[in-house]
Coordinates of C-alpha atoms and ligand atoms in Angstrom, one line a residue:
X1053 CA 54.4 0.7 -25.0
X1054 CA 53.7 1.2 -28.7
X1055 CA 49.6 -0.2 -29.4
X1056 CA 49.4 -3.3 -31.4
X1057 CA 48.3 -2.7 -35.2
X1058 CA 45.3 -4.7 -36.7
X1059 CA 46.6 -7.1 -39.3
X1060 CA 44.8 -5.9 -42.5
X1061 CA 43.5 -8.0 -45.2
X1062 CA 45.6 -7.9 -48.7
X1063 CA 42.2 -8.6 -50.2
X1064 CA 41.3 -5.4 -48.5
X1065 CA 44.1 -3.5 -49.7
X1066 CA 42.8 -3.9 -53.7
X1067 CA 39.3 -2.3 -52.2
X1068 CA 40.6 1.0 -51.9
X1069 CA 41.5 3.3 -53.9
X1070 CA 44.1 6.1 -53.4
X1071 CA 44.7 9.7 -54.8
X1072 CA 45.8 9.6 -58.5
X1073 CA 47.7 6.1 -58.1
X1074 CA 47.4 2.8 -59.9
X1075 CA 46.0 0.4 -57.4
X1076 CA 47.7 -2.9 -59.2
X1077 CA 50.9 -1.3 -58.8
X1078 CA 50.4 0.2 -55.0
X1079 CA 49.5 -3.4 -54.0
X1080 CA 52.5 -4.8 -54.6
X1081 CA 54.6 -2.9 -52.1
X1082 CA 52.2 -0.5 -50.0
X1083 CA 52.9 1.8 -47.9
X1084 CA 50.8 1.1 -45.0
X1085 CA 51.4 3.5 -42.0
X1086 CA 50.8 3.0 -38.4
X1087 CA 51.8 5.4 -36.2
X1088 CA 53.9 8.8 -36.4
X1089 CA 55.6 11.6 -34.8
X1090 CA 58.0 14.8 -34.8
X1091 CA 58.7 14.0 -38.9
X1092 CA 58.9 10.4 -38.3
X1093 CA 56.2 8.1 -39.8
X1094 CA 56.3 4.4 -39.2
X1095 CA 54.8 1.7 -41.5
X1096 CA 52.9 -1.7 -39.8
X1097 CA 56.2 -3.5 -40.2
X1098 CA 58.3 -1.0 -38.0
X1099 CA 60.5 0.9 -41.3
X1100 CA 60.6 4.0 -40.5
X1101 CA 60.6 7.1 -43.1
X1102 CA 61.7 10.6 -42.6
X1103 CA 58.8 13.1 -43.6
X1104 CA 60.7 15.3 -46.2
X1105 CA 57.0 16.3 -47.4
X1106 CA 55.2 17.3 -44.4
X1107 CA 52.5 14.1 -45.4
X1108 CA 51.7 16.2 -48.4
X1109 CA 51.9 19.8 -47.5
X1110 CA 50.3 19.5 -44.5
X1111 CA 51.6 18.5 -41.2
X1112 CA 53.6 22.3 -40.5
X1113 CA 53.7 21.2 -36.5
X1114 CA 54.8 17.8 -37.0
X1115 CA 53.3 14.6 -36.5
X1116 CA 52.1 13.1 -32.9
X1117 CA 51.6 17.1 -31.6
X1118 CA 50.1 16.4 -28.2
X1119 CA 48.8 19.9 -27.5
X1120 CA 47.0 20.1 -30.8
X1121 CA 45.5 16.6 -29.9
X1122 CA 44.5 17.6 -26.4
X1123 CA 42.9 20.2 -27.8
X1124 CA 40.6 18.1 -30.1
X1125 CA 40.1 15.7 -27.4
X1126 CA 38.7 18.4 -25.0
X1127 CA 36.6 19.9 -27.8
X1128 CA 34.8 16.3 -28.2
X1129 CA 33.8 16.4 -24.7
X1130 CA 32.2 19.6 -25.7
X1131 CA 30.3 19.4 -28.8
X1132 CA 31.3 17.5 -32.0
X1133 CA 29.4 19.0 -34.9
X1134 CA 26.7 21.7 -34.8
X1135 CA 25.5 22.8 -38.4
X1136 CA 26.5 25.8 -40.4
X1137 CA 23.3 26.3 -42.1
X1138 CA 21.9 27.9 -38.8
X1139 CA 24.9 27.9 -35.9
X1140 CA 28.3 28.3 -35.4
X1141 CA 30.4 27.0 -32.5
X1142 CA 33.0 29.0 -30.4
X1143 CA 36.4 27.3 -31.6
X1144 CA 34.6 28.3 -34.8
X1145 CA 34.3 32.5 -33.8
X1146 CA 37.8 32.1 -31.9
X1147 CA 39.3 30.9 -35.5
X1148 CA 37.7 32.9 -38.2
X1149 CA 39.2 36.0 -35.3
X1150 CA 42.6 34.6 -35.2
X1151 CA 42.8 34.1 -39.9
X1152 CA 41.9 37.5 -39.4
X1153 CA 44.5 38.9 -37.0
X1154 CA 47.3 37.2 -39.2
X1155 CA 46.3 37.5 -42.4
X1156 CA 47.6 40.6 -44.2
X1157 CA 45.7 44.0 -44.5
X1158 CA 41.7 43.7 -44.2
X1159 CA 41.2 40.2 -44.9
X1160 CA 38.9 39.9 -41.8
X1161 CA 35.9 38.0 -43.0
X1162 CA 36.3 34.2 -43.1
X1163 CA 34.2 31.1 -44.5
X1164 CA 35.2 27.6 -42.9
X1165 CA 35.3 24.3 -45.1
X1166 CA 36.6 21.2 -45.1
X1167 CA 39.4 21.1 -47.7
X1168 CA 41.4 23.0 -50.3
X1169 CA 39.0 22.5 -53.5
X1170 CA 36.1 23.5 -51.2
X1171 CA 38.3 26.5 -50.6
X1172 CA 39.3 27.4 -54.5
X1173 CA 35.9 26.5 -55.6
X1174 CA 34.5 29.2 -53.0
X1175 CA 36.5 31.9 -53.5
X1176 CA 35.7 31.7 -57.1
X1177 CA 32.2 31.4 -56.9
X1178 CA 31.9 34.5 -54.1
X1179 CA 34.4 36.3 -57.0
X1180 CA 31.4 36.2 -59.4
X1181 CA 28.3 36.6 -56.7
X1182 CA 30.7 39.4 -55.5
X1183 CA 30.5 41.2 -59.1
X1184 CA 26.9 40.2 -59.7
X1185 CA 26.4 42.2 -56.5
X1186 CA 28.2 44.7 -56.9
X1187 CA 27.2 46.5 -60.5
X1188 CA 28.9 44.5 -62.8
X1189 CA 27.2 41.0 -63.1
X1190 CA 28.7 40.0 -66.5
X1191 CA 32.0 39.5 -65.2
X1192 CA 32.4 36.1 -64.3
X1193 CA 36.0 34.6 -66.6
X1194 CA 37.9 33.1 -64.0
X1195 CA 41.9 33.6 -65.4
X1196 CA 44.4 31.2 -63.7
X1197 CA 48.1 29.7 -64.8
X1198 CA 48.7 26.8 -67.2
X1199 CA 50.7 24.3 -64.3
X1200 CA 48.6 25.5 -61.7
X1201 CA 46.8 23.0 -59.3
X1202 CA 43.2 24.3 -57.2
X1203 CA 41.9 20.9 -56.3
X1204 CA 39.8 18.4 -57.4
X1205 CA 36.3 19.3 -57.6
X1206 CA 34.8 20.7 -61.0
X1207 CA 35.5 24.2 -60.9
X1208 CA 39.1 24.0 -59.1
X1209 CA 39.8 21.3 -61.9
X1210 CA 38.7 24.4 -64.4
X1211 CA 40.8 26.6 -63.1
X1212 CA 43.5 24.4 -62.9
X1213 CA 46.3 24.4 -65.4
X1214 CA 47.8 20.7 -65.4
X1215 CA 46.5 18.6 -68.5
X1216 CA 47.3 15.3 -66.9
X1217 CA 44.6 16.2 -63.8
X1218 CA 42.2 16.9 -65.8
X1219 CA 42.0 15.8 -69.9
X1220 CA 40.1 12.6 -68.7
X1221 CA 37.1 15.0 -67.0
X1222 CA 36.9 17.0 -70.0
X1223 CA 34.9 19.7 -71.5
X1224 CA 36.0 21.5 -67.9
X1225 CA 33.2 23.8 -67.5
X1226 CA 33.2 27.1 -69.0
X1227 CA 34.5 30.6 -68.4
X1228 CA 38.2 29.9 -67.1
X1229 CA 40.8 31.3 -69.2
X1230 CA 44.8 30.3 -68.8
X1231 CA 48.2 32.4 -68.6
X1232 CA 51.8 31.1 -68.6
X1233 CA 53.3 30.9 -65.3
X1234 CA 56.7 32.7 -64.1
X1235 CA 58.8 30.0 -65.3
X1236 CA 61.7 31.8 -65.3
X1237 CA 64.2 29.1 -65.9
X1238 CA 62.9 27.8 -69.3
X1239 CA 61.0 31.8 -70.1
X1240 CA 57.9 30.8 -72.8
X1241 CA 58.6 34.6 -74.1
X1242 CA 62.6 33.4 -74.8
X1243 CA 63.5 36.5 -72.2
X1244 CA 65.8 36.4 -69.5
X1245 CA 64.8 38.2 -66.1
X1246 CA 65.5 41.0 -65.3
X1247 CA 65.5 42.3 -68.7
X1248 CA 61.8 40.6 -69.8
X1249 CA 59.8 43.5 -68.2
X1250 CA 58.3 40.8 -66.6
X1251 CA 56.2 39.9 -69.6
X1252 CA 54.8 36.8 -67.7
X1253 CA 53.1 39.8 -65.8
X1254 CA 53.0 42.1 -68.0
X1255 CA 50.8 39.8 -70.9
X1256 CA 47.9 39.3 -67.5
X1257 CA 46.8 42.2 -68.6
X1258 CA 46.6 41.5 -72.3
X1259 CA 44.7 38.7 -71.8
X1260 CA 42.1 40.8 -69.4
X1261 CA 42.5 43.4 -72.4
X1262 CA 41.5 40.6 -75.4
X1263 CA 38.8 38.9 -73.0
X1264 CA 36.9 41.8 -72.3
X1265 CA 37.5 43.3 -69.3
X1266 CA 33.8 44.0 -68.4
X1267 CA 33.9 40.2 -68.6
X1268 CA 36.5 39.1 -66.2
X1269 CA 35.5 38.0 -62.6
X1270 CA 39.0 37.2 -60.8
X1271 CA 42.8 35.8 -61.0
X1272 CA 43.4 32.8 -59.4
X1273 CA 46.8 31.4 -58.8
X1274 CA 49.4 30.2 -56.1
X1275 CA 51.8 32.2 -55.2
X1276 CA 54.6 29.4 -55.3
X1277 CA 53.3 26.8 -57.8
X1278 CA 53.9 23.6 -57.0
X1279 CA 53.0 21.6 -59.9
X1280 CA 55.7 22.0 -62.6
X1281 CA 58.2 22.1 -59.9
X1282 CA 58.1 25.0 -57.0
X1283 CA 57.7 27.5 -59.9
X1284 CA 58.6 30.9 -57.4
X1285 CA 58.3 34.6 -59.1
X1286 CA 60.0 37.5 -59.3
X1287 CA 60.0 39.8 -56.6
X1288 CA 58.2 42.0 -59.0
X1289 CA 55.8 39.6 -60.2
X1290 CA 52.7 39.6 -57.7
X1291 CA 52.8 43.6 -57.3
X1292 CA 52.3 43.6 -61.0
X1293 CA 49.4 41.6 -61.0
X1294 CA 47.5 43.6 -58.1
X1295 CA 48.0 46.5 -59.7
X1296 CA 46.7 45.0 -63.2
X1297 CA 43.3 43.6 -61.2
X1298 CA 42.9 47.0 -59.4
X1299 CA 43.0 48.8 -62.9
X1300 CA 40.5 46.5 -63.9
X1301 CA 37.9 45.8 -61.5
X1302 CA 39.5 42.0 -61.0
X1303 CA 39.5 40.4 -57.5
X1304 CA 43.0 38.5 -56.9
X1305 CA 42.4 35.4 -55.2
X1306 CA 45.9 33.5 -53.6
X1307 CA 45.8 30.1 -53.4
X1308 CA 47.8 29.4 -50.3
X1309 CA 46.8 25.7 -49.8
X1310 CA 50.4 24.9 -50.2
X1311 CA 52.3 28.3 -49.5
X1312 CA 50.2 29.2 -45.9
X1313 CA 51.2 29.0 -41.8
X1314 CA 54.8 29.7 -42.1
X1315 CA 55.9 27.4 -45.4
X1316 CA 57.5 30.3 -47.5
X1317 CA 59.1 31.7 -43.9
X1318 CA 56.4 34.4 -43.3
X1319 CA 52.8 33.1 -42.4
X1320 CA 51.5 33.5 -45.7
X1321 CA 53.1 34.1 -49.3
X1322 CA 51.2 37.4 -49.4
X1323 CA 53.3 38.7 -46.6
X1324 CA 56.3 36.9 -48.3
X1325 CA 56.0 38.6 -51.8
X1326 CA 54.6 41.8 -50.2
X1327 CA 51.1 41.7 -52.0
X1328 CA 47.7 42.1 -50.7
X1329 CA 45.2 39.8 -52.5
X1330 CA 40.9 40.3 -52.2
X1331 CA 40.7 36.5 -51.4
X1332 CA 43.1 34.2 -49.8
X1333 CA 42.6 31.0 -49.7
X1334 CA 43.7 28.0 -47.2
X1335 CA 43.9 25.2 -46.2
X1336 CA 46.3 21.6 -45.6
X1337 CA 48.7 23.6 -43.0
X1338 CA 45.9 25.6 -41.0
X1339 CA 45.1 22.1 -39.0
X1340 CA 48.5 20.6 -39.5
X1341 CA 46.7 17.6 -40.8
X1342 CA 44.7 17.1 -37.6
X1343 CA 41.5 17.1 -39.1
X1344 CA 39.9 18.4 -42.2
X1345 CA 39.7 22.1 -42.4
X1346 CA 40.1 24.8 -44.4
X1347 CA 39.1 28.1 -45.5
X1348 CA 38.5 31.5 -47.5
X1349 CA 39.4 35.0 -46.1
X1350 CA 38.6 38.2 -47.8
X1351 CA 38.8 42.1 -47.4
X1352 CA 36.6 44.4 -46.2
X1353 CA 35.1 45.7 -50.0
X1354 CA 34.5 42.0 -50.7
X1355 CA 32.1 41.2 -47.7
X1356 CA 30.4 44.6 -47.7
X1357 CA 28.7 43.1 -50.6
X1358 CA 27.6 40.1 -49.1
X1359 CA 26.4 42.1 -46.4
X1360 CA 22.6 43.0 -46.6
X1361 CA 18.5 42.8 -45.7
X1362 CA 17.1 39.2 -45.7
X1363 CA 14.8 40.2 -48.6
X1364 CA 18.1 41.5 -50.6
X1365 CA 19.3 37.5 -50.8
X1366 CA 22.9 39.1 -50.9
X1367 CA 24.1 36.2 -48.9
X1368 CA 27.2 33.9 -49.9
X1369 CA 25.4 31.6 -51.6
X1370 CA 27.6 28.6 -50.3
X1371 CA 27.6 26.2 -47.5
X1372 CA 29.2 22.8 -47.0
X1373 CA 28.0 20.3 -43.7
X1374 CA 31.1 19.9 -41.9
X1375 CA 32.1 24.2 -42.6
X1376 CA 33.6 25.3 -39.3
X1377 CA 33.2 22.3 -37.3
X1378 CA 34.3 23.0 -33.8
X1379 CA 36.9 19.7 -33.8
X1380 CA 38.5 20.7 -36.7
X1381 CA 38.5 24.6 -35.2
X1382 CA 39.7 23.1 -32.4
X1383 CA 43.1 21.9 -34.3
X1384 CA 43.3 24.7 -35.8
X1385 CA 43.7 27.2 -33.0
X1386 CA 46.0 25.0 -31.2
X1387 CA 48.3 24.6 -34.5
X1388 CA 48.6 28.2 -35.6
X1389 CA 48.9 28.4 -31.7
X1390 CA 51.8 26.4 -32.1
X1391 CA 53.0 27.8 -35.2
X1392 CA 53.1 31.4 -33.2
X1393 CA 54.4 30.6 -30.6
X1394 CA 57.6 28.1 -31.4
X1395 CA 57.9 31.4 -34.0
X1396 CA 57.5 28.5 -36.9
X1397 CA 57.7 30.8 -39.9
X1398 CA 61.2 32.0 -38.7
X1399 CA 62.3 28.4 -38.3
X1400 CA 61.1 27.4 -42.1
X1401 CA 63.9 30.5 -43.2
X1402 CA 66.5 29.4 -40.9
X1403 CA 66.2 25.4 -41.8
X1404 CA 65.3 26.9 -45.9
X1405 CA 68.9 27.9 -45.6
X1406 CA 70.2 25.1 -44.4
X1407 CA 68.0 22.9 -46.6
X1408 CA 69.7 25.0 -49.8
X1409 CA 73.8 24.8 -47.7
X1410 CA 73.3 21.0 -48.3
X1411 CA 72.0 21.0 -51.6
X1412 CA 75.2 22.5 -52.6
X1413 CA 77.0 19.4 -52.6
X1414 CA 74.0 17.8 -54.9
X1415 CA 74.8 20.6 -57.3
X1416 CA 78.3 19.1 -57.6
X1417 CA 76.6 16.1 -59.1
X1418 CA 76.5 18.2 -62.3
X1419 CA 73.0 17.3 -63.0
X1420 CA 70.9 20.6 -61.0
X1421 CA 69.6 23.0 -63.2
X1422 CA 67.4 25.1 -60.8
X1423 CA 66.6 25.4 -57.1
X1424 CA 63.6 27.2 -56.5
X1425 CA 61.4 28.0 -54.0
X1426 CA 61.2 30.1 -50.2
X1427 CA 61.6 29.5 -46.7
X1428 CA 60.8 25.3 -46.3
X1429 CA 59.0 24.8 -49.6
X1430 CA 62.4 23.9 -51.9
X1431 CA 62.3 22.0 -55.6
X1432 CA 65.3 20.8 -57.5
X1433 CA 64.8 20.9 -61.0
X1434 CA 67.4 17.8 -62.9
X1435 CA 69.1 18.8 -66.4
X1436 CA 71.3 16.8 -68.5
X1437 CA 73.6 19.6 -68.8
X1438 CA 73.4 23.2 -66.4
X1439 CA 75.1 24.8 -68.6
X1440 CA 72.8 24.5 -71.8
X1441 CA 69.7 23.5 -69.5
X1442 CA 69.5 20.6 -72.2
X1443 CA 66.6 18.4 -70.5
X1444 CA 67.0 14.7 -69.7
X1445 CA 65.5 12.5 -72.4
X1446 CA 61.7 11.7 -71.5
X1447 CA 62.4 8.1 -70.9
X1448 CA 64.9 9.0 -67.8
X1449 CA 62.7 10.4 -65.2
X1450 CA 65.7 11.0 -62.8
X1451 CA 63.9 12.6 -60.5
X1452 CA 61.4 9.9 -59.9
X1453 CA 64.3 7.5 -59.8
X1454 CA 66.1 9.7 -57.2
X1455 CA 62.4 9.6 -55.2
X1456 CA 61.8 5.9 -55.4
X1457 CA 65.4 5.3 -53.9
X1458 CA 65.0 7.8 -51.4
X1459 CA 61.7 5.5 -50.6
X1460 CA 63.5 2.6 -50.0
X1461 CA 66.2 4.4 -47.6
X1462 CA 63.7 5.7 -45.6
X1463 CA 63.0 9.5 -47.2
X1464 CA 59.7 10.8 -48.4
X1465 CA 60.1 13.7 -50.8
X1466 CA 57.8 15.0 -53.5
X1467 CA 59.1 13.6 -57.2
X1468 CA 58.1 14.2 -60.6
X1469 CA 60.1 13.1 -63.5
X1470 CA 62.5 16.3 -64.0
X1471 CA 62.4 17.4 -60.2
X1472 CA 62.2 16.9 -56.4
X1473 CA 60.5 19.4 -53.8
X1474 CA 61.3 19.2 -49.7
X1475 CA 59.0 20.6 -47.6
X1476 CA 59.4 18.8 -44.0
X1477 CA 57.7 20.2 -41.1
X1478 CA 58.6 23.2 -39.8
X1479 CA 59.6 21.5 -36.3
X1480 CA 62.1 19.7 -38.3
X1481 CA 65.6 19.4 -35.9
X1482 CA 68.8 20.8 -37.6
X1483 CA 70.1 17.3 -37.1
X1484 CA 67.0 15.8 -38.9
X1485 CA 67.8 18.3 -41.7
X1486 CA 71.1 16.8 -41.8
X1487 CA 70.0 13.0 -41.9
X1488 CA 67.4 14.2 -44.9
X1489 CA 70.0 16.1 -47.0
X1490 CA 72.6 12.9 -46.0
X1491 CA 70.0 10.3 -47.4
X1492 CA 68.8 12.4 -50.3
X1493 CA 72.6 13.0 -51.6
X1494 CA 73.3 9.7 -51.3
X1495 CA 70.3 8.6 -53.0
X1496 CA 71.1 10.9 -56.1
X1497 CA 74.9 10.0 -56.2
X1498 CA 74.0 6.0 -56.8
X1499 CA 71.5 6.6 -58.9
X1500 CA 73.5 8.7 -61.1
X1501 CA 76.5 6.5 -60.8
X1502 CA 74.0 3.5 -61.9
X1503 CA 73.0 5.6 -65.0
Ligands
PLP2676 C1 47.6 24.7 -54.3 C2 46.5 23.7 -54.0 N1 45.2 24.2 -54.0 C3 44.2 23.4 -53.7 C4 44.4 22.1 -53.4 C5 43.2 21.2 -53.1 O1 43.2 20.8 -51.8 P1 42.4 19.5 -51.3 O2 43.2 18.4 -51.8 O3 42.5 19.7 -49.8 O4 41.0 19.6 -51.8 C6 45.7 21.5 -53.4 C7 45.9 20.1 -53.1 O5 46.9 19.6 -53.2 C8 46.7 22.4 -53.7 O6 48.0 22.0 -53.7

């Protein structure tokens, strides 16, 4: 028997506020949810919606995953918080050993937080305490990509590379320095791949050239953007810009909030595009959405100098309360756990492929200009015309359009204006893949009918 929902105010409703939304619209038709499972979520009047977006990135084992919730539970009965300033907990040692077994190479040392920013905002601050340390203190530019997104907090939102996050916060604080993105599709450089020489690359190292390179600390960037679209490099990309940062004494931090535990059909982009960074960070997917948590890996060089006498003061001068607590380590074992053993990476490649099968019959529309993306983390990019990539005029946000009907049907999918992204969970069914691509088509052929 399904548990009776609490009738909630509508008074209430215009009391909170949510993540980058207008309230005074939101309150007019809210999406209220009450329960959830598999890639199901159902809102208090019993509609149910497909989860075409993994919540937001997040829920890689699906909604309603009892072993990840009987693993909290137990953990409670244990020991609910203990404090990172002068403990740690066992789920907490068990999962800073298990980021280390699969991430790539020798990025064995791990910090716990809570979220994504905390994550950016960490691995950019131990980037320049790592340099200070480490005989070179004046390097502390932070370079990161105009579309890119590292959160929310002050120095993610400075590294961060979308104007409409952040022109209402600004100055943004000093120090952070942006490069174009690989957006091949529409190339800033008017190049065509693979002829460019990868300028989009190439120029990283222009930039570390004209700033000074006994100035610059680290290079943030995700390697799949998801602002802007699911912008995906070149195979060539990412090896360029390690090489680049090793020439030039430059820590390369991934930001794999998005791209980490299976999404791009390996368990992290690194492995994906073959490139080792100094710090990786993570977060959304590594609890599946079970409870807060995230967190910062890095390699061997990087926590040498971290590691010291008490009178050195070489620590990592960061700490957060609720870093590594045991509940949210709890989740996090049992999901990547999960993700291991139901081999969840090799799912996101197989249902990735079956995801871009279904989009060819969207492509007949006449109105796709790109699909991008790896493994279960797609976008769609809409033209007026493919063959001249002429853009839609601003006013026709078909994208949005095409996200708002899906809405209505039942579909959750990430929308902007000129493009949709899928990224269901990774325990998606092939039939639930079906039902998804069935709605979405159907969603896009009326609206385009309608005009
Ligand atoms: C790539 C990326 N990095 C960092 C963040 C920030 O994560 P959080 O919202 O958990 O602070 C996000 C959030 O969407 C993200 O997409």
């Amino acid at each position: 028997m399904t548990p009776s929902v609490p009738p909630f105010d509508a008074d209430s409703l215009s009391r909170i506020m949510l993540d980058l939304r207008q309230m005074k619209t939101f309150v007019t038709d809210p999406l209220v949810i009450a329960r959830a499972d598999g890639v199901w979520y159902e809102d208090v009047g019993g509609k149910r919606y497909l989860d075409g977006i993994s919540g937001i990135f997040v829920v890689t084992v699906g909604h309603n995953n009892r072993r990840v919730i009987e693993a909290m539970r137990a953990q409670l009965d244990q020991v609910a918080f203990t404090p990172p300033l002068h403990a740690t907990n066992l789920p907490a040692i068990q999962l800073a050993e298990k980021l280390g077994e699969i991430t790539p190479g020798d990025l064995d040392t791990v910090k716990l937080m809570s979220s994504g920013s905390e994550a950016t905002e960490a691995a950019m601050k131990m980037a320049r305490q790592y340099h200070r340390q480490s005989g070179h203190p004046q390097k502390y530019k932070v370079i990161s990509r105009y579309w890119g997104y590292h959160g929310a907090t002050f120095g993610a939102l400075s590294a961060t590379g979308t104007v409409r996050r952040k022109f209402m916060f600004e100055p943004a604080m000093q120090g952070f320095v942006h490069v174009w993105p690989p957006t091949c599709y529409r190339c800033p450089f008017g190049l065509s791949y693979p002829g460019c020489g990868i300028r989009c690359a190439t120029i990283v190292e222009e930039t570390i050239e004209l700033e000074g390179p006994e100035t610059v600390a680290a290079l943030i960037l995700e390697p799949i953007g998801n602002t802007g679209g699911v912008v995906t490099p070149p195979p060539e990309y990412l090896p360029i810009l390690r090489d680049v940062c090793d020439r030039h004494e430059v820590l390369l931090i991934f930001d794999e909030v998005i791209t980490g535990f299976g999404r791009t059909g390996q368990m992290f982009a690194a492995q994906t595009f073959e490139t080792l960074p100094d710090i990786l960070c993570m977060g959304k997917g590594i609890s599946s959405g079970y409870a807060p948590l995230a967190a910062i890996a890095c390699r061997d060089h990087v926590a040498a100098a971290f590691w010291g006498e008490e009178e050195d003061h070489v620590e990592f001068a960061d700490g957060h309360t609720y870093g590594g607590n045991p509940v949210s380590c709890a989740a996090g074992l049992a999901s990547i756990a999960e993700i291991q053993e139901r081999q969840l990476p090799e799912r996101a490649r197989a249902l990735g492929s079956q995801l871009l099968h279904r989009l060819e019959a969207v492509q007949e529309l006449g109105v796709v200009g790109e699909i991008r993306g790896r493994g279960l983390l797609i976008g769609v990019e809409f033209v007026k015309d493919p063959a001249t990539k002429e853009q839609f005029p601003a006013d026709n946000k078909l994208g949005a359009r095409i996200g708002r009907r899906a809405m209505e049907k039942g579909l959750i999918v990430r929308f902007d204006p000129d493009w949709i992204a899928f990224a269901p969970p990774l325990v998606m069914t092939d039939g639930e893949m079906d039902l998804m691509m069935d709605i979405f088509t159907e969603c896009a052929r009326e609206v385009l009918v309608e005009g």
